[in-house]
Coordinates of C-alpha atoms in Angstrom, one line a residue:
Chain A
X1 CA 66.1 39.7 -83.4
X2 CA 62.9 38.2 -82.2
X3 CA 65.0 37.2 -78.9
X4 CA 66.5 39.8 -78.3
X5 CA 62.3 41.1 -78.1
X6 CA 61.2 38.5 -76.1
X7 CA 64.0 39.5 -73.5
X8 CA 62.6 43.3 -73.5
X9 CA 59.6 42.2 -73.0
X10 CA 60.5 40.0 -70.3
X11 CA 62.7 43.2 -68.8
X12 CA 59.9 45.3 -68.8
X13 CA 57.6 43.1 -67.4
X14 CA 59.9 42.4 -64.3
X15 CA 60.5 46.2 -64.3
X16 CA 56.4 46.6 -63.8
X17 CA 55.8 44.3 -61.3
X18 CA 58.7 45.5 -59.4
X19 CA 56.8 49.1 -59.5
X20 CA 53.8 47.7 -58.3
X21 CA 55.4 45.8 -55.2
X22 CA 56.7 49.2 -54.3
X23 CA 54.6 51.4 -51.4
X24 CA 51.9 53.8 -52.7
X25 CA 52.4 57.5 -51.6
X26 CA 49.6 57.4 -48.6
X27 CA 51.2 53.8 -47.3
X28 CA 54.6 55.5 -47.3
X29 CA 53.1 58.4 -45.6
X30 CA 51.7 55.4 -42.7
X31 CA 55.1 54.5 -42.6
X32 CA 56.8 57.5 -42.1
X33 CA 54.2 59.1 -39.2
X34 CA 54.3 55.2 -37.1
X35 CA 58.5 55.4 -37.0
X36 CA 58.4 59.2 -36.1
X37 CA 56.0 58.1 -33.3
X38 CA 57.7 54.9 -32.3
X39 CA 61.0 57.2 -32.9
X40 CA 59.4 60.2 -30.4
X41 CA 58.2 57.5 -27.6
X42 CA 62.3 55.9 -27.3
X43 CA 63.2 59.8 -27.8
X44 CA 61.6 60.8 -24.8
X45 CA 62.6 57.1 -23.0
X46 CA 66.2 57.9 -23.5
X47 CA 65.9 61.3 -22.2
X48 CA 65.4 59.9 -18.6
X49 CA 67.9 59.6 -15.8
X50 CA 67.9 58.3 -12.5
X51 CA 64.8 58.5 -10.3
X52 CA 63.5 59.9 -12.6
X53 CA 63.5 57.4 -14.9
X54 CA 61.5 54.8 -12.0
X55 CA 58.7 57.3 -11.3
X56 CA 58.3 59.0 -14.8
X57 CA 58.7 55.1 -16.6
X58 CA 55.6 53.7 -14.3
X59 CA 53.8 56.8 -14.4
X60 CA 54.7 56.7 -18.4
X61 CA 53.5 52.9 -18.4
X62 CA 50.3 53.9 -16.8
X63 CA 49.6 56.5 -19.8
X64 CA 50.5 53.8 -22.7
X65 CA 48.3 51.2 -20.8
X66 CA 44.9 53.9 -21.2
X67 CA 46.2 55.3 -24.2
X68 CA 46.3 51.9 -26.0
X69 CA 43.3 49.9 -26.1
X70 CA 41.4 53.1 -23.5
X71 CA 38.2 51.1 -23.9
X72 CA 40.1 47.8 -21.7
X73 CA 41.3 50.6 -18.7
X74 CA 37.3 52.0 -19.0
X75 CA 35.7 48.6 -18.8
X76 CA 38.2 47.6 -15.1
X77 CA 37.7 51.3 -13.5
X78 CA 33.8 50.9 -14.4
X79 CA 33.7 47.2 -13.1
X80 CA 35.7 48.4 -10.0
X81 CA 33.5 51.5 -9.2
X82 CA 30.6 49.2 -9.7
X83 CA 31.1 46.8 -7.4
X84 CA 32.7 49.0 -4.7
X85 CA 29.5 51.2 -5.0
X86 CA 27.1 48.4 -5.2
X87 CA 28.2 47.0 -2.2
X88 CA 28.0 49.9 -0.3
X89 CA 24.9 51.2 -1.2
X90 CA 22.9 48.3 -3.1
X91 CA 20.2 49.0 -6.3
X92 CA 19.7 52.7 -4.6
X93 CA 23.2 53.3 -6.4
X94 CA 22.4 51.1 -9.8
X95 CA 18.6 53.2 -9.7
X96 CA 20.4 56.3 -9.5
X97 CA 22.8 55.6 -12.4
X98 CA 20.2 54.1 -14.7
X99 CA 17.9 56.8 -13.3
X100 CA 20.7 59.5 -14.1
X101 CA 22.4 58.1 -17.3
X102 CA 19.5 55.5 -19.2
X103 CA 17.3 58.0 -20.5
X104 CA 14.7 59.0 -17.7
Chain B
X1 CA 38.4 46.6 -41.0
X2 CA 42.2 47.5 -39.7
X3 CA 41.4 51.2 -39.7
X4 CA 38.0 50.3 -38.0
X5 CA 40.4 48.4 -35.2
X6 CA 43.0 51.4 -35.0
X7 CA 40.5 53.8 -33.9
X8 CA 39.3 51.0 -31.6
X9 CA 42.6 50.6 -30.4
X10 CA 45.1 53.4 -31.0
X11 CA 43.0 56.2 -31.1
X12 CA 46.0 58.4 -30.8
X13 CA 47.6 57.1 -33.5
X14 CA 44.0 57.4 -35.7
X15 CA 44.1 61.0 -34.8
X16 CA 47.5 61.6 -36.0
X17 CA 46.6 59.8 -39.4
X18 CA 43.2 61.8 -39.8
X19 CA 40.5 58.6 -40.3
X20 CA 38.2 61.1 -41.3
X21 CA 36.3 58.4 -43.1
X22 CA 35.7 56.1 -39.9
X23 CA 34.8 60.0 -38.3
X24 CA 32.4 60.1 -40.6
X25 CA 30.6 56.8 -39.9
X26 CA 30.6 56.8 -36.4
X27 CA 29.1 60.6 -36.3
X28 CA 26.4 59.1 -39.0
X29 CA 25.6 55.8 -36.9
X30 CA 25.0 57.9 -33.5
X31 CA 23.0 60.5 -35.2
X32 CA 20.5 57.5 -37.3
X33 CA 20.4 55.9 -34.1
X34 CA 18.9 58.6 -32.4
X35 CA 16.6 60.1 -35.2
X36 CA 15.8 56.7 -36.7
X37 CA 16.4 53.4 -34.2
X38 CA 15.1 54.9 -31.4
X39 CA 11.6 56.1 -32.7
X40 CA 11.2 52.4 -34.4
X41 CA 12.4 50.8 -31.2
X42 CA 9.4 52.7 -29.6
X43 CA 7.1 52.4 -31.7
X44 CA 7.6 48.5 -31.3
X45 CA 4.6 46.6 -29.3
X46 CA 3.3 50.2 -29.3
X47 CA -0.8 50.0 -29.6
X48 CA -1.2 53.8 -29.8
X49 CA -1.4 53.4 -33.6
X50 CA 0.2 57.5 -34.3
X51 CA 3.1 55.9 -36.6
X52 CA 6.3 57.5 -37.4
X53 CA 6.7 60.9 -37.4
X54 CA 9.1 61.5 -40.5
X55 CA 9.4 65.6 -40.0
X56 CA 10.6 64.4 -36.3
X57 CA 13.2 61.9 -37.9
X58 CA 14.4 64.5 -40.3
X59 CA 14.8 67.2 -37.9
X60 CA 16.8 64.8 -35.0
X61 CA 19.2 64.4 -37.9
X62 CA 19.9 67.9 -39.0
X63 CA 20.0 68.5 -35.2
X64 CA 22.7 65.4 -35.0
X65 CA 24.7 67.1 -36.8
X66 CA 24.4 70.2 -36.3
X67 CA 25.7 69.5 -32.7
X68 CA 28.8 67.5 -33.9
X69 CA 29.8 70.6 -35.6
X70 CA 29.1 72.7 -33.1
X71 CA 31.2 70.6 -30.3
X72 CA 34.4 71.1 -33.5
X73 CA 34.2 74.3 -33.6
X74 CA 33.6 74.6 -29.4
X75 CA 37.0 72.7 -29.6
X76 CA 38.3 74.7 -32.1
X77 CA 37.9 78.0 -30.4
X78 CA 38.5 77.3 -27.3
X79 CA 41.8 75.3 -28.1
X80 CA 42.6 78.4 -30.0
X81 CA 42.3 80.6 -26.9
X82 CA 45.0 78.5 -25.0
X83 CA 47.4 79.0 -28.1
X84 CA 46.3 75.8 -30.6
X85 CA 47.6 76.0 -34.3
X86 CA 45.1 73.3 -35.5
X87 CA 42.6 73.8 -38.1
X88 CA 38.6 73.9 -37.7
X89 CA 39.0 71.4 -40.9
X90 CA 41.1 69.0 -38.5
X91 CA 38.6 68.5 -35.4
X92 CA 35.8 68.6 -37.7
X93 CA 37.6 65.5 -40.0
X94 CA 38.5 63.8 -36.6
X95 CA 36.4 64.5 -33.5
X96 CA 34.1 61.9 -34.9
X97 CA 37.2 59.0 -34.6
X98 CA 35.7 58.8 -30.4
X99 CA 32.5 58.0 -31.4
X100 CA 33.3 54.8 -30.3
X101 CA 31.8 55.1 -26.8
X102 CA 29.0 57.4 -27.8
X103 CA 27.6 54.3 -30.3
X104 CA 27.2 51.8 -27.6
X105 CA 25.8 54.8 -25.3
X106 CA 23.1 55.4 -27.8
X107 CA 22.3 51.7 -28.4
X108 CA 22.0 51.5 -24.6
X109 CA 20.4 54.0 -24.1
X110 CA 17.9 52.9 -26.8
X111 CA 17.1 50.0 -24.7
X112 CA 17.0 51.6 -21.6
X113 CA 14.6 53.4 -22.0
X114 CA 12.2 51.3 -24.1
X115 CA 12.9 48.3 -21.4
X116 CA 13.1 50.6 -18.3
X117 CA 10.3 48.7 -16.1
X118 CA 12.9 45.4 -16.2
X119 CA 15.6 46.9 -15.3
X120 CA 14.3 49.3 -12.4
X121 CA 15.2 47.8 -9.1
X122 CA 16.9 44.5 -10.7
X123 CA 20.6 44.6 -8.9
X124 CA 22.3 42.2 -11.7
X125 CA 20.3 44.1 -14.9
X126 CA 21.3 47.1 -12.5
X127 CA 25.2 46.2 -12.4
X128 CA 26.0 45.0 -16.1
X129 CA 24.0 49.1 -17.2
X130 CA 26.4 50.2 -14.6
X131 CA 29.0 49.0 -15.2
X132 CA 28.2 49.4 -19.5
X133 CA 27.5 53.2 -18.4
X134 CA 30.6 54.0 -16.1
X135 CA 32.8 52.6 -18.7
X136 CA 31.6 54.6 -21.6
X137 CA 32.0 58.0 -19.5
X138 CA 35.7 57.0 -18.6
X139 CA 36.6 55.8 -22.2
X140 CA 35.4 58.5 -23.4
X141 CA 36.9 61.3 -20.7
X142 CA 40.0 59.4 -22.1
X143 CA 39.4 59.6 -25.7
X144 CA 38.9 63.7 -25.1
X145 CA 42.1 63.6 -23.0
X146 CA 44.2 62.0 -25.8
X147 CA 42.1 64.4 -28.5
X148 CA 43.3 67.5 -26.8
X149 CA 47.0 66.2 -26.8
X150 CA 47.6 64.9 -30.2
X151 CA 44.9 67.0 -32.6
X152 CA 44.8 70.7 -30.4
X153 CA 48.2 69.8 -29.7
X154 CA 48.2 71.4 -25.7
X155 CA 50.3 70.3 -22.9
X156 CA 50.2 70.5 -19.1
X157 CA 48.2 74.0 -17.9
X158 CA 47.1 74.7 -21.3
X159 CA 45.9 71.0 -21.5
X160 CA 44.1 71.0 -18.2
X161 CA 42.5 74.7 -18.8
X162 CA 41.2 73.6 -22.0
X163 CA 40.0 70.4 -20.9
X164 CA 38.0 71.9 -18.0
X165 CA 36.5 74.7 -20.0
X166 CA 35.5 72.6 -22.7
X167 CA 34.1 70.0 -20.5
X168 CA 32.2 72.8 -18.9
X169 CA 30.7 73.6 -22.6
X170 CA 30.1 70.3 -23.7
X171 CA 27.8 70.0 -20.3
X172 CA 25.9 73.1 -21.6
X173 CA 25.7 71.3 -25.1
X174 CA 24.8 67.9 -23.8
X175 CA 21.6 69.5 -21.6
X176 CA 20.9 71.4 -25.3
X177 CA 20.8 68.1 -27.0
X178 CA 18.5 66.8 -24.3
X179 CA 16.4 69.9 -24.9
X180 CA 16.2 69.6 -28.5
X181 CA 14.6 65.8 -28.1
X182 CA 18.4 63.8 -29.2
X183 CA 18.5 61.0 -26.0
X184 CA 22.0 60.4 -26.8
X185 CA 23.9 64.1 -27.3
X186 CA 25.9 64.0 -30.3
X187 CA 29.1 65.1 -28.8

């Protein structure tokens, strides 16, 4: 008899911890909206033919490169227009921009 | 710290899950910068002796946010008018997930303007603001992009209409901030 407990007790406790490895509502929820996105993105990858495909795939690459990580495309266009315009025009341009943009 | 890192990172797909918590705390950061860090930041090596003005800080803050809800429901509307389905609730719980850039602006800006007299006519002071400033206007002219694609939902004309009106209004609210005494406009 007192065996036959211990192994529902054991049960149960397996049955619990088996519950708590499963995903919470909200993680689930993570889950679900990264595949449809990941889903959407080969959806729309699929849907291209021929030259098409070339232009729309590099002009698509383009878009995931600012889209992820935007703050790495911001820092190379700033560092490029910065040192195209500072060589041109010298501190007249960096005046103008900290005149314009640093608070005075 | 992985949220913090998606916004950072994956802003779209930060939008799309509704951080309003990291919103929250950038919106909160950029408006106690302005109404609280700048005025100690001046008042540092300051000999005037006239203190801090508390009604000041109190006011910059209301004002703080009163302008972050005013640019939601600017985005709101005008989204709206070019046939958006989403909810004030959703820009107001999200707009604050590309506050990224506006942080740094403020901190900068903070600086520059307490420090000006070193940085005035100094070419490699002059490149790194330059290049700190250009980069926080393009990331976040991106950031707007990818807001008005994923949370107002608008594609091609309606997307470029929308994003050239409201650009056209957040000027108009960015010289208000400037008017109302915020050095960084909470937008």
């Amino acid at each position: 008899m007192k065996r036959k407990y211990n192994q529902n007790n054991i049960k149960e406790l397996l049955n619990k911890l088996g519950e708590d490895a499963l995903p919470t509502y909200s993680q689930k929820e993570k889950m679900l909206n990264h595949i449809l996105y990941e889903g959407k993105l080969y959806d729309s990858q699929l849907q291209m033919t021929g030259r098409e495909k070339k232009s729309d795939s590099i002009f698509r690459k383009a878009l995931t490169f600012i889209s992820h990580y935007p703050w790495r495309f911001a820092l190379i266009a700033s560092t490029l227009q910065t040192a195209l315009f500072t060589l041109l025009l010298g501190t007249k341009y960096t005046n103008f921009i900290l005149g314009f943009l640093g608070g005075r | 710290m992985n949220v913090l890192l998606e916004a950072l990172n994956r802003p779209a797909e930060a939008f799309r899950n509704r951080r309003k918590e990291i919103a929250w705390i950038l919106v909160s950061v950029t408006v106690l910068i302005n109404s609280i860090f700048v005025p100690i930041l001046n008042q540092i090596g300051n000999g005037s002796g006239t203190g801090l003005d508390f009604e000041v800080m109190i006011k910059i803050t209301i004002l703080g946010y009163v302008s972050y809800l005013s640019i939601c429901l600017l985005l709101f509307l005008i989204s709206k008018c070019f046939g958006s389905k989403t909810l004030l609730k959703t820009y107001i719980e999200t707009w604050g997930i590309s506050y990224f850039p506006t942080v740094i602006c403020a901190i900068t800006v903070a600086f520059t303007e307490k420090f000006f007299y070193i940085f005035w006519n100094n070419s490699i002071w002059g490149v790194i603001l330059n290049i700190i400033f250009g980069g926080i206007l393009i990331w976040k002219l991106v950031l707007y992009g990818i807001y008005i694609k994923e949370v107002a939902g608008l594609r091609r004309g309606r997307f470029i209409g929308a994003f050239i009106i409201i650009g056209i209004f957040i000027l108009i609210l960015a010289y208000l901030n400037g008017y109302f005494g915020i050095y960084t406009p909470v937008l």
